[in-house]
mmCIF file of C-alpha atoms in Angstrom:
data_model
loop_
_atom_site.group_PDB
_atom_site.id
_atom_site.type_symbol
_atom_site.label_atom_id
_atom_site.label_comp_id
_atom_site.label_asym_id
_atom_site.label_seq_id
_atom_site.Cartn_x
_atom_site.Cartn_y
_atom_site.Cartn_z
ATOM 1 C CA UNK S 166 14.511 2.060 -21.232
ATOM 2 C CA UNK S 167 10.843 1.927 -18.283
ATOM 3 C CA UNK S 168 8.551 -0.161 -18.954
ATOM 4 C CA UNK S 169 4.993 1.145 -19.269
ATOM 5 C CA UNK S 170 3.058 -0.737 -17.938
ATOM 6 C CA UNK S 171 -0.963 -1.142 -19.305
ATOM 7 C CA UNK S 172 -2.514 -3.582 -17.239
ATOM 8 C CA UNK S 173 -3.048 -4.413 -13.538
ATOM 9 C CA UNK S 174 -1.794 -7.706 -14.508
ATOM 10 C CA UNK S 175 1.450 -7.234 -15.841
ATOM 11 C CA UNK S 176 2.135 -4.355 -13.074
ATOM 12 C CA UNK S 177 1.553 -6.946 -10.052
ATOM 13 C CA UNK S 178 4.627 -8.939 -10.488
ATOM 14 C CA UNK S 179 6.539 -5.715 -10.728
ATOM 15 C CA UNK S 180 4.925 -3.994 -7.622
ATOM 16 C CA UNK S 181 5.322 -7.140 -5.343
ATOM 17 C CA UNK S 182 9.197 -6.905 -6.410
ATOM 18 C CA UNK S 183 9.144 -2.842 -4.762
ATOM 19 C CA UNK S 184 7.997 -4.743 -1.942
ATOM 20 C CA UNK S 185 10.575 -7.283 -1.323
ATOM 21 C CA UNK S 186 11.657 -6.376 2.069
ATOM 22 C CA UNK S 187 9.431 -7.754 5.426
ATOM 23 C CA UNK S 188 9.671 -4.698 7.184
ATOM 24 C CA UNK S 189 8.632 -2.343 3.997
ATOM 25 C CA UNK S 190 5.514 -4.747 3.644
ATOM 26 C CA UNK S 191 4.523 -4.560 7.304
ATOM 27 C CA UNK S 192 4.454 -0.926 7.538
ATOM 28 C CA UNK S 193 2.065 -1.102 4.428
ATOM 29 C CA UNK S 194 -0.046 -3.570 6.516
ATOM 30 C CA UNK S 195 0.406 -1.123 9.646
ATOM 31 C CA UNK S 196 -0.713 1.477 7.528
ATOM 32 C CA UNK S 197 -3.694 0.172 5.628
ATOM 33 C CA UNK S 198 -5.444 -1.305 8.630
ATOM 34 C CA UNK S 199 -4.901 2.044 10.290
ATOM 35 C CA UNK S 200 -6.516 3.286 7.535
ATOM 36 C CA UNK S 201 -9.433 1.497 7.500
ATOM 37 C CA UNK S 202 -10.189 1.601 11.427
ATOM 38 C CA UNK S 203 -9.580 4.894 10.747
ATOM 39 C CA UNK S 204 -12.040 5.226 8.135
ATOM 40 C CA UNK S 205 -14.670 3.104 10.062
ATOM 41 C CA UNK S 206 -14.815 4.977 13.050
ATOM 42 C CA UNK S 207 -15.333 8.360 11.190
ATOM 43 C CA UNK S 208 -17.787 7.030 9.713
ATOM 44 C CA UNK S 209 -19.618 5.591 12.376
ATOM 45 C CA UNK S 210 -19.034 8.675 14.425
ATOM 46 C CA UNK S 211 -19.477 11.057 11.483
ATOM 47 C CA UNK S 212 -16.083 12.672 12.080
ATOM 48 C CA UNK S 213 -15.789 13.999 8.534
ATOM 49 C CA UNK S 214 -12.861 16.044 9.404
ATOM 50 C CA UNK S 215 -10.716 12.761 10.599
ATOM 51 C CA UNK S 216 -11.185 11.183 7.126
ATOM 52 C CA UNK S 217 -8.207 14.111 6.157
ATOM 53 C CA UNK S 218 -5.833 11.934 8.134
ATOM 54 C CA UNK S 219 -6.285 8.267 5.753
ATOM 55 C CA UNK S 220 -4.227 9.617 3.225
ATOM 56 C CA UNK S 221 -1.137 10.711 5.799
ATOM 57 C CA UNK S 222 -1.752 7.195 7.998
ATOM 58 C CA UNK S 223 -2.097 5.225 4.209
ATOM 59 C CA UNK S 224 0.964 6.579 2.620
ATOM 60 C CA UNK S 225 2.898 7.590 5.424
ATOM 61 C CA UNK S 226 3.540 4.004 6.914
ATOM 62 C CA UNK S 227 4.345 2.830 3.308
ATOM 63 C CA UNK S 228 6.472 5.542 2.659
ATOM 64 C CA UNK S 229 8.511 4.813 5.347
ATOM 65 C CA UNK S 230 9.208 1.388 4.799
ATOM 66 C CA UNK S 231 10.099 2.800 0.933
ATOM 67 C CA UNK S 232 12.633 5.388 1.962
ATOM 68 C CA UNK S 233 14.331 3.494 5.327
ATOM 69 C CA UNK S 234 13.831 0.156 4.114
ATOM 70 C CA UNK S 235 13.597 -1.253 0.796
ATOM 71 C CA UNK S 236 15.066 2.379 -0.424
ATOM 72 C CA UNK S 237 13.216 2.375 -3.560
ATOM 73 C CA UNK S 238 10.935 5.416 -4.694
ATOM 74 C CA UNK S 239 7.268 4.390 -4.043
ATOM 75 C CA UNK S 240 5.450 2.969 -7.116
ATOM 76 C CA UNK S 241 2.486 5.487 -6.263
ATOM 77 C CA UNK S 242 4.453 8.411 -7.689
ATOM 78 C CA UNK S 243 4.246 7.034 -11.414
ATOM 79 C CA UNK S 244 1.105 4.380 -11.332
ATOM 80 C CA UNK S 245 -0.956 5.882 -8.505
ATOM 81 C CA UNK S 246 -3.829 3.785 -9.786
ATOM 82 C CA UNK S 247 -2.251 0.559 -10.238
ATOM 83 C CA UNK S 248 -0.177 1.535 -7.230
ATOM 84 C CA UNK S 249 -3.860 2.024 -4.766
ATOM 85 C CA UNK S 250 -4.886 -1.778 -6.233
ATOM 86 C CA UNK S 251 -1.636 -3.517 -5.500
ATOM 87 C CA UNK S 252 -1.690 -1.965 -2.096
ATOM 88 C CA UNK S 253 -4.933 -3.728 -0.980
ATOM 89 C CA UNK S 254 -4.253 -6.712 -3.163
ATOM 90 C CA UNK S 255 -0.926 -7.421 -1.243
ATOM 91 C CA UNK S 256 -2.764 -6.362 2.045
ATOM 92 C CA UNK S 257 -5.638 -9.496 1.341
ATOM 93 C CA UNK S 258 -2.822 -11.730 0.101
ATOM 94 C CA UNK S 259 -0.917 -10.885 3.564
ATOM 95 C CA UNK S 260 -4.298 -11.425 5.583
ATOM 96 C CA UNK S 261 -5.159 -14.696 3.461
ATOM 97 C CA UNK S 262 -1.199 -15.872 4.210
ATOM 98 C CA UNK S 263 -0.326 -16.209 0.247
ATOM 99 C CA UNK S 264 2.249 -13.286 1.165
ATOM 100 C CA UNK S 265 5.045 -13.711 4.518
ATOM 101 C CA UNK S 266 4.189 -11.648 7.137
#
């Protein structure tokens, strides 16, 4: 029976368990960093068409990590909002060295 998460606090430990492979987590960090850089560049240059690249950049790196290194289904497919939140919490925890990189 599949667990249904009703809060981010209960979901996040599961999210981290789905990112135990270091290469997968590194690919998430690369994708998130590129996402922020492209977003900043697009806003500063009013290059609004570039915003269409953001989902490809953000999810592309993450999904490569899941399918080829972690060998699991991305949590985004089941919990899109919690997963999006988890991406940024994990990103911050990686940058602040609370999680290994």
